[in-house]
Amino acid sequence: MVEKTLLNQRTAAASIAYKFSDVIEFDSPFFADARAELENKAELAEVNLFGQQTKLFSCEQTENTLGVLFGAMKAGAVASGFLKDTGALNVNKLVGKFAANDLPAVFYVAAEDAAVCGYEFAPEVAVAYAANVQEAIDFSVLAHLTIGKSYKPFVVCLNSKKEAGKREAVELPDNKEINKLFDVVAFCGTRARGLKRGISCDIEVPVLLDAQTPEIVSYYLNEINEKFGRSYKPAEYVGADDAENVFVSFGAQTSVIEEAVLKLSAAGEKVGLIKIKLLAPFCAESFRNLLPKTAKQTLLVGQSAGSCPKNAFFRTLKAAAPELVWVDDAYALGTNTCTTDYVCKAYAAFAGKAEPCDNKYWNGCLDSENYANDVRKLLELGENRWVVANSLSENNVDFGLGMLAAWEQRRDWILNEVLFLADNTVIPSVSARGYEYLDVKDDTEKCDGALLALLDDHVRDDTHCSTCTNIRSSIEFLHKKYFWIYAGDSRDCPLDWKAIDRALASGENVNLFAVQDRTIYKKAAEHTGNLDAFFACNQAKGVCAKTITLDMDKEKVESLLHQAELYEGPSIVVLFA
């Protein structure tokens, strides 16, 4: 029996996301309590299902682009994003971008019920709406399990109203419980696309070959019902068998509407309610089967006459049952305080009416050919550097910060594989070479030689050892590289000091490289009074800030860059051009 835990929708969803994710990004102060919950888990050294601690990031609420998330997933991480709906168009664009790039993130979107009807995603994107805290937990598990096979985003909608912060005693499954459902092979396949690693396990799991998102969601929903003792269905009907007027609802107000419908139907009213849990994938046939044959008109809760034609979900429902009269919700049940008496009044009006959306970034370390020429000066200073330069689709600093987080997770994992091999092999020479490599793993001069020795003979040839296979497939992460993020200049990739400040404040061991035009800077300095381009960075606690110039000796430049690289914490180097 799983112990009861006091959580609200946001903290419940975040707790599950922590278990399944390498990286989580929050875009809004709305999720401050969820982030605090996860920071507490990190302080307690709680690990995720991969045996590592999940990395947490925040972005500016005004940007709402989840650039860290995008960069992390491009680098092969499993990631989740939390955002508050500031407009359906923005959510559509954001989720669509991830779907188009085959990045199966789980998005937790806090939105009003009515706003969710405006989401228009690719057909493969699944959408669930949690009406309470327990559903927030179970649908989060469903979402993370689904993306392990669908390779497409899954959107879990949470209530954005104040009452969503109410804590409830719920069953929060631990890692052991989740492992009853967790398809290690398939899910780590998602991670392995970026991690380039194999996996060994003794768990026999079903392989859903060529399964599409609807079949995958259905399969895991049934598994959750069986393993957790639930009874979820994509949609359910309650009310009179001969109902002529049918409410359609999802979200927090559904339980109140259900209570009112049962009260009305018991009194002889011909009314019913279809409760929708999964908005996508939507099965028109199942929806039609739930409708009583006597149904004449329907009402999608929370949708006015003006909003209905614009909203994708309304159009989907209407297409599924075009013969019915679709009435607008004059009482706006989804946005006002919803009580049973209020629903009864709304029903009276309703019944009387006649009308009613790969890892290619590591190749050469650049994701675009349109990067500033000045970055070449950094690239020419050795092969032991990875540089993320000028992402065209994201704020490059956030994007690079996400890639760094994923890179560190990947390297930590494969280093543990080397340690496992050294500790458990029966071949003394292999064990000795493993320990020798681990002793110099962070020394760029000695690391490569020790790695070549480790890969010699047995490790290179043994195809039966899964650990050896993992090591061979992740060689690029066993080489010691210094990670740099191009923070921009005044031309190809403009400087964004807010993003730079966020990166430096993250506490990550990140190296930023920026170009400052002297003329432009001089004008800016007249307004700010700053004497140095990196003034703000230099004032930040725990930041290593350096400046270089075009006429500076190459060896001096290399020395300053290396000082930043060896610094255990955030660093920035500004090139005066």
XYZ file of C-alpha atoms in Angstrom:
577
model
C 0.000 0.000 0.000
C 1.456 3.344 -1.063
C 1.563 5.934 1.721
C -0.542 9.073 1.379
C 1.329 12.315 0.681
C 0.050 15.907 0.866
C 0.555 17.544 -2.534
C -1.139 19.988 -4.890
C -1.395 19.538 -8.659
C 1.857 21.372 -9.387
C 3.996 19.677 -6.741
C 2.475 16.294 -7.600
C 3.291 16.611 -11.298
C 6.785 17.919 -10.522
C 7.502 14.974 -8.222
C 6.779 12.532 -11.049
C 8.706 14.646 -13.571
C 11.749 14.521 -11.273
C 11.710 10.725 -11.368
C 11.673 10.529 -15.175
C 13.783 13.535 -16.238
C 17.423 14.496 -16.684
C 16.492 18.178 -16.962
C 13.450 20.218 -15.888
C 12.849 23.868 -16.809
C 10.296 26.191 -15.194
C 9.210 29.295 -17.076
C 6.936 30.909 -14.510
C 6.863 31.951 -10.831
C 3.506 30.161 -10.834
C 5.479 26.947 -10.256
C 7.584 28.284 -7.372
C 6.144 25.710 -4.971
C 6.851 22.877 -7.407
C 10.435 24.002 -7.865
C 10.906 24.294 -4.093
C 9.643 20.722 -3.749
C 12.226 19.491 -6.250
C 15.051 21.538 -4.751
C 14.303 19.777 -1.494
C 14.622 16.427 -3.270
C 18.000 17.519 -4.642
C 19.177 18.570 -1.185
C 18.218 15.134 0.093
C 20.247 13.599 -2.774
C 17.143 11.877 -4.162
C 17.870 10.292 -7.552
C 15.706 9.754 -10.605
C 15.007 6.462 -12.350
C 18.401 6.711 -14.063
C 20.220 6.859 -10.730
C 21.138 10.544 -11.107
C 19.911 13.841 -9.661
C 17.686 15.840 -11.992
C 18.982 19.282 -13.000
C 16.600 22.226 -12.472
C 16.495 25.490 -14.433
C 14.317 28.601 -14.669
C 13.774 30.974 -17.582
C 12.221 34.398 -17.949
C 8.424 34.320 -17.819
C 8.231 36.840 -20.649
C 10.189 34.598 -23.020
C 8.222 31.379 -22.559
C 10.477 29.492 -25.007
C 12.065 26.842 -22.754
C 15.403 27.205 -24.521
C 17.296 25.171 -21.906
C 14.837 22.326 -22.409
C 15.251 22.473 -26.189
C 19.044 22.438 -25.980
C 19.091 19.612 -23.433
C 16.871 17.425 -25.588
C 18.911 18.182 -28.671
C 21.825 16.776 -26.715
C 19.924 13.615 -25.828
C 18.452 14.353 -22.402
C 15.012 13.276 -21.230
C 13.359 16.513 -20.188
C 10.180 18.126 -18.844
C 8.971 21.716 -18.998
C 6.539 23.639 -16.775
C 4.836 26.707 -18.234
C 1.772 28.816 -17.562
C -0.477 29.392 -20.551
C -0.139 33.021 -21.613
C -1.908 32.388 -24.911
C -2.886 29.300 -26.892
C -0.904 30.490 -29.909
C 2.298 30.566 -27.898
C 1.703 27.071 -26.455
C 0.867 25.732 -29.923
C 4.078 27.162 -31.348
C 6.257 25.905 -28.499
C 4.936 22.339 -28.434
C 4.863 22.260 -32.240
C 8.550 23.160 -32.373
C 9.471 20.210 -30.163
C 7.185 17.865 -32.114
C 8.690 18.945 -35.437
C 12.172 18.184 -34.096
C 11.143 14.752 -32.728
C 11.885 15.848 -29.157
C 9.493 13.942 -26.852
C 9.269 16.368 -23.944
C 6.502 16.245 -21.369
C 4.947 19.699 -21.056
C 3.047 20.642 -17.910
C 0.813 23.563 -18.851
C -1.164 25.476 -16.218
C -4.194 26.843 -18.033
C -7.816 27.750 -17.617
C -10.061 24.991 -18.871
C -11.445 27.095 -21.707
C -7.966 27.978 -23.006
C -7.045 24.322 -23.553
C -9.672 24.060 -26.288
C -7.511 26.386 -28.385
C -4.524 24.047 -28.526
C -3.769 22.777 -32.017
C -0.965 20.226 -32.032
C 0.312 17.620 -34.452
C -1.837 14.436 -34.438
C 0.895 12.462 -32.643
C 0.940 14.820 -29.629
C -1.102 13.512 -26.693
C -3.000 15.812 -24.294
C -4.440 14.878 -20.881
C -6.218 17.144 -18.402
C -5.833 16.444 -14.677
C -9.001 17.309 -12.762
C -7.464 16.643 -9.339
C -4.143 15.922 -7.634
C -4.287 12.132 -8.016
C -4.931 12.504 -11.733
C -1.987 14.910 -11.954
C 0.196 12.082 -10.618
C -1.248 9.272 -12.703
C -1.440 11.259 -15.953
C 2.153 12.400 -15.401
C 3.234 8.767 -15.184
C 1.166 8.049 -18.305
C 2.818 10.922 -20.171
C 6.383 9.896 -19.368
C 5.761 6.248 -20.186
C 4.084 7.167 -23.473
C 6.914 9.338 -24.824
C 9.296 6.413 -24.339
C 7.586 4.731 -27.267
C 5.834 7.516 -29.192
C 8.878 9.865 -29.441
C 6.428 12.785 -29.542
C 5.572 15.392 -26.874
C 2.862 14.785 -24.301
C 0.985 17.749 -22.769
C -0.407 17.411 -19.238
C -2.810 20.258 -18.466
C -3.073 21.496 -14.891
C -5.566 23.906 -13.379
C -4.210 27.471 -13.227
C -6.755 28.750 -10.709
C -5.970 29.478 -7.069
C -7.762 26.344 -5.873
C -5.165 24.306 -7.799
C -2.797 25.092 -4.920
C -4.974 23.131 -2.504
C -3.126 20.137 -1.091
C -4.733 16.711 -1.023
C -3.667 13.400 0.497
C -2.782 11.255 -2.518
C -0.877 8.122 -3.459
C 2.545 9.047 -4.844
C 4.177 5.903 -6.282
C 7.830 5.380 -5.462
C 10.450 4.203 -7.941
C 9.731 0.574 -7.109
C 6.046 1.022 -7.944
C 6.810 2.853 -11.173
C 9.231 0.115 -12.216
C 6.230 -2.188 -12.470
C 5.260 -0.105 -15.477
C 8.598 1.279 -16.603
C 9.707 -0.143 -19.930
C 13.426 0.280 -19.374
C 14.447 -0.822 -22.848
C 12.019 1.385 -24.757
C 12.290 4.433 -22.534
C 16.054 4.357 -22.443
C 15.863 4.083 -26.211
C 14.670 7.686 -26.114
C 17.627 8.611 -23.967
C 19.998 6.375 -25.924
C 19.401 8.274 -29.143
C 21.425 11.055 -27.579
C 23.340 9.070 -25.008
C 24.558 6.569 -27.615
C 24.537 3.826 -25.066
C 23.169 0.331 -24.729
C 21.436 -1.096 -21.712
C 21.275 -4.470 -20.005
C 18.376 -5.615 -17.861
C 16.568 -8.799 -16.940
C 13.090 -7.300 -17.190
C 10.880 -8.784 -19.864
C 8.769 -6.029 -21.383
C 6.345 -5.945 -24.315
C 7.592 -4.218 -27.440
C 4.895 -2.226 -29.217
C 6.292 -2.462 -32.723
C 5.039 0.220 -35.100
C 2.471 1.303 -32.524
C 0.997 4.769 -32.938
C 0.311 7.228 -30.139
C -3.346 6.156 -29.575
C -2.368 2.500 -29.081
C 0.557 3.442 -26.817
C -1.593 5.706 -24.625
C -4.314 3.067 -24.400
C -1.804 0.376 -23.452
C -0.229 2.384 -20.636
C -3.586 3.649 -19.366
C -4.642 0.022 -18.938
C -1.329 -0.751 -17.215
C -1.828 2.115 -14.741
C -5.352 0.898 -14.027
C -4.101 -2.614 -13.342
C -0.924 -1.818 -11.375
C -2.229 1.195 -9.408
C -5.815 0.031 -8.947
C -7.377 2.832 -11.017
C -10.304 2.814 -13.449
C -9.379 5.528 -15.940
C -10.956 5.741 -19.370
C -10.273 8.356 -22.075
C -13.857 9.525 -21.564
C -16.890 8.443 -19.511
C -20.624 9.068 -19.588
C -22.865 9.690 -16.576
C -26.521 10.691 -16.417
C -29.815 9.616 -17.941
C -29.781 6.808 -20.515
C -32.331 8.747 -22.564
C -30.625 12.140 -22.254
C -31.505 14.715 -24.872
C -29.138 17.410 -23.550
C -25.507 16.432 -22.944
C -22.739 18.426 -21.279
C -19.140 17.787 -22.435
C -16.522 18.756 -19.872
C -12.933 18.257 -18.750
C -10.864 19.742 -15.967
C -11.492 20.846 -12.408
C -15.176 21.765 -12.750
C -16.168 18.312 -14.076
C -16.821 16.768 -10.657
C -19.222 19.598 -9.761
C -21.056 19.276 -13.080
C -21.277 15.506 -12.574
C -22.880 15.999 -9.158
C -25.435 18.387 -10.644
C -26.179 16.109 -13.633
C -26.772 13.105 -11.368
C -29.070 15.243 -9.229
C -31.018 16.450 -12.271
C -31.266 13.032 -13.918
C -32.476 11.509 -10.651
C -35.219 14.139 -10.720
C -36.286 12.964 -14.179
C -34.423 15.445 -16.356
C -33.098 14.058 -19.634
C -29.527 15.246 -19.128
C -26.122 13.622 -19.262
C -22.400 14.420 -19.080
C -19.381 13.149 -21.010
C -16.257 13.530 -18.857
C -13.130 13.766 -20.996
C -9.736 12.873 -19.559
C -7.690 12.549 -22.745
C -8.230 15.356 -25.223
C -5.739 13.796 -27.620
C -5.429 11.337 -29.170
C -9.166 11.828 -29.670
C -11.260 8.878 -30.849
C -14.359 10.108 -32.637
C -15.908 6.629 -32.666
C -15.568 6.231 -28.892
C -17.072 9.675 -28.352
C -20.065 8.836 -30.536
C -20.548 5.528 -28.702
C -20.786 7.404 -25.389
C -23.528 9.715 -26.655
C -27.043 8.461 -25.888
C -29.005 7.690 -29.045
C -31.599 10.159 -27.800
C -29.116 13.083 -27.669
C -30.274 16.168 -29.547
C -27.984 18.930 -28.407
C -24.672 19.264 -26.617
C -22.707 21.945 -24.818
C -18.922 22.107 -24.445
C -18.456 23.650 -21.004
C -16.757 27.031 -20.878
C -17.077 27.882 -24.567
C -18.987 30.958 -25.670
C -20.522 31.534 -29.087
C -17.600 33.762 -30.019
C -14.861 31.351 -28.965
C -16.300 28.083 -30.286
C -15.471 28.540 -33.994
C -11.859 29.450 -33.103
C -11.145 26.503 -30.833
C -9.669 23.326 -32.211
C -11.196 20.946 -29.673
C -14.690 22.297 -30.276
C -14.231 21.757 -34.023
C -13.042 18.205 -33.338
C -16.089 17.404 -31.224
C -18.477 18.959 -33.715
C -16.929 16.942 -36.543
C -17.435 13.766 -34.487
C -21.154 14.459 -34.025
C -22.234 16.926 -36.742
C -25.889 15.923 -36.523
C -26.216 17.381 -33.015
C -26.966 21.004 -32.168
C -23.903 22.482 -30.418
C -24.996 25.162 -27.959
C -22.716 27.873 -26.585
C -22.182 28.015 -22.824
C -23.972 31.238 -21.905
C -23.147 30.694 -18.224
C -19.399 30.149 -18.878
C -19.239 27.253 -16.410
C -15.547 26.720 -16.985
C -14.466 30.191 -15.919
C -16.820 31.154 -13.100
C -17.230 29.688 -9.642
C -18.933 26.392 -10.344
C -21.553 25.077 -7.906
C -24.290 22.488 -8.346
C -26.983 25.177 -8.136
C -25.165 27.207 -10.768
C -24.964 24.182 -13.080
C -28.678 23.533 -12.605
C -29.446 27.116 -13.679
C -27.114 26.731 -16.649
C -28.888 23.509 -17.614
C -32.248 25.275 -17.616
C -30.903 27.806 -20.095
C -29.107 25.090 -22.068
C -32.232 22.938 -22.449
C -34.315 25.883 -23.623
C -31.986 27.024 -26.450
C -32.318 26.056 -30.103
C -28.990 27.300 -31.328
C -26.293 27.189 -29.875
C -3.176 22.676 -33.066
C 19.249 14.236 -33.128
C 22.343 14.965 -32.159
C 23.464 16.719 -35.302
C 24.291 19.705 -33.106
C 27.361 17.940 -31.864
C 28.805 17.606 -35.374
C 31.524 20.221 -35.423
C 29.981 21.638 -32.259
C 27.947 24.202 -34.225
C 24.272 24.140 -35.070
C 24.443 26.790 -37.782
C 26.827 28.013 -40.425
C 25.741 31.580 -39.733
C 27.852 32.166 -36.657
C 29.978 35.253 -36.078
C 33.482 35.130 -37.556
C 34.932 36.132 -34.202
C 33.931 32.752 -32.773
C 36.583 31.215 -35.026
C 39.227 32.741 -32.796
C 37.982 30.520 -30.001
C 37.546 27.469 -32.190
C 41.122 27.700 -33.468
C 42.558 27.438 -29.971
C 42.508 23.658 -29.726
C 40.456 20.537 -30.310
C 39.664 20.046 -26.637
C 36.710 22.455 -26.750
C 33.078 22.078 -27.640
C 31.403 25.328 -28.637
C 27.672 25.881 -29.004
C 27.407 28.849 -31.336
C 24.450 30.830 -32.613
C 21.375 28.663 -32.444
C 18.945 30.180 -34.928
C 15.844 28.847 -33.185
C 16.626 29.670 -29.558
C 18.294 32.129 -27.277
C 21.751 30.614 -27.640
C 22.724 31.028 -23.973
C 19.665 29.118 -22.698
C 20.062 26.584 -25.490
C 23.707 26.025 -24.615
C 22.961 25.781 -20.910
C 20.551 22.938 -21.674
C 23.144 21.175 -23.818
C 25.703 21.530 -21.032
C 23.325 19.947 -18.529
C 22.722 17.011 -20.857
C 26.439 16.654 -21.635
C 27.298 16.470 -17.936
C 24.622 13.848 -17.341
C 25.926 11.801 -20.255
C 29.546 11.988 -19.140
C 28.730 11.160 -15.502
C 26.806 8.102 -16.621
C 29.568 6.711 -18.826
C 32.225 7.388 -16.174
C 30.166 5.226 -13.834
C 30.219 2.511 -16.482
C 34.037 2.644 -16.544
C 34.108 2.419 -12.758
C 31.716 -0.541 -12.840
C 33.955 -2.310 -15.349
C 37.087 -1.628 -13.312
C 35.416 -2.888 -10.128
C 33.878 -6.033 -11.606
C 36.041 -7.348 -14.430
C 38.018 -10.535 -13.824
C 40.779 -9.350 -16.153
C 43.443 -7.523 -14.081
C 44.807 -5.467 -16.984
C 41.360 -4.116 -17.879
C 40.689 -3.223 -14.254
C 44.035 -1.443 -13.899
C 43.508 0.552 -17.109
C 40.031 1.549 -15.951
C 41.360 2.969 -12.688
C 44.248 4.675 -14.514
C 41.808 6.376 -16.864
C 39.565 7.540 -13.991
C 42.577 9.081 -12.254
C 43.236 11.381 -15.239
C 39.711 11.710 -16.682
C 39.729 15.513 -16.182
C 43.256 16.085 -17.508
C 43.085 17.019 -21.181
C 46.736 16.087 -21.789
C 46.708 12.652 -20.145
C 43.072 11.660 -20.676
C 43.299 10.591 -24.345
C 46.282 8.313 -23.815
C 44.663 6.600 -20.829
C 41.443 6.179 -22.806
C 43.256 4.527 -25.736
C 44.848 2.110 -23.306
C 41.485 1.318 -21.746
C 39.937 0.608 -25.142
C 42.763 -1.739 -26.122
C 42.275 -5.491 -26.511
C 39.454 -6.870 -24.407
C 37.166 -3.823 -24.136
C 37.405 -3.070 -27.843
C 36.649 -6.643 -28.924
C 34.200 -7.972 -26.329
C 30.736 -7.846 -27.906
C 29.068 -9.850 -25.122
C 29.766 -7.368 -22.333
C 27.055 -4.670 -22.243
C 29.305 -2.378 -20.174
C 32.060 -2.622 -22.788
C 29.481 -1.870 -25.475
C 28.325 1.215 -23.593
C 31.915 2.455 -23.246
C 32.713 1.928 -26.927
C 29.530 3.734 -28.011
C 30.262 6.791 -25.830
C 33.904 7.457 -26.593
C 33.308 11.141 -27.394
C 32.219 11.729 -23.798
C 35.215 9.959 -22.354
C 37.549 12.487 -23.962
C 37.961 15.522 -21.721
C 36.458 18.573 -23.423
C 35.818 22.089 -22.205
C 32.299 23.300 -22.936
C 31.801 26.870 -24.206
C 28.623 28.758 -25.063
C 28.743 31.649 -27.499
C 26.790 34.402 -25.755
C 26.555 36.638 -28.815
C 27.766 39.966 -30.182
C 26.264 42.995 -31.855
C 25.793 41.330 -35.239
C 24.838 37.693 -35.900
C 23.722 36.768 -32.376
C 22.922 39.836 -30.232
C 24.046 39.952 -26.626
C 21.277 39.175 -24.170
C 22.514 40.194 -20.743
C 19.412 38.808 -19.020
C 20.160 35.358 -20.428
C 23.837 35.759 -19.523
C 22.910 36.699 -15.962
C 20.645 33.635 -15.718
C 23.427 31.349 -16.897
C 25.964 32.837 -14.485
C 23.486 32.700 -11.617
C 22.737 29.021 -12.310
C 25.904 27.980 -10.500
C 26.692 25.536 -13.317
C 30.307 25.111 -14.398
C 29.568 26.990 -17.609
C 31.948 28.993 -19.813
C 30.483 31.890 -21.807
C 32.223 33.675 -24.680
C 30.933 37.087 -25.835
C 32.068 39.701 -28.340
C 31.721 43.382 -27.458
C 32.035 46.040 -30.152
C 34.077 48.895 -28.672
C 32.096 51.630 -30.418
C 28.721 50.262 -29.412
C 29.947 49.569 -25.902
C 31.299 53.091 -25.496
C 27.867 54.521 -26.211
C 26.218 52.079 -23.803
C 28.789 52.867 -21.101
C 27.866 56.551 -21.226
C 24.407 55.585 -19.993
C 25.362 52.855 -17.532
C 28.575 54.295 -16.106
C 30.206 50.859 -16.382
C 33.926 50.901 -17.121
C 34.092 47.317 -18.327
C 31.932 45.287 -20.690
C 31.759 42.526 -18.127
C 31.153 44.863 -15.188
C 27.932 43.180 -14.073
C 29.481 39.724 -14.431
C 32.546 40.711 -12.467
C 30.358 41.972 -9.631
C 28.467 38.696 -9.458
C 29.535 36.465 -6.623
C 31.475 33.375 -7.648
C 31.947 34.343 -11.319
C 35.288 34.315 -13.156
C 35.320 37.214 -15.676
C 38.117 37.853 -18.210
C 38.634 40.153 -21.199
C 40.710 39.570 -24.328
C 41.427 41.714 -27.390
C 42.115 41.060 -31.052
C 45.721 42.229 -30.764
C 46.473 40.159 -27.678
C 49.162 37.475 -27.916
C 47.667 34.075 -28.747
C 49.405 32.385 -25.820
C 48.000 35.028 -23.458
C 44.522 34.441 -24.829
C 44.933 30.706 -24.363
C 46.082 31.254 -20.783
C 43.046 33.401 -19.935
C 40.640 30.943 -21.546
C 42.204 28.085 -19.656
C 41.905 29.970 -16.377
C 38.182 30.234 -17.031
C 37.992 26.539 -17.937
C 39.747 25.435 -14.758
C 37.547 27.643 -12.590
C 34.964 25.528 -10.748
C 31.919 27.647 -11.446
C 30.472 30.021 -14.057
C 32.922 31.972 -16.232
C 32.673 34.602 -18.943
C 35.299 35.824 -21.398
C 34.559 39.017 -23.354
C 36.398 39.736 -26.610
C 36.764 43.458 -27.368
C 36.496 43.716 -31.148
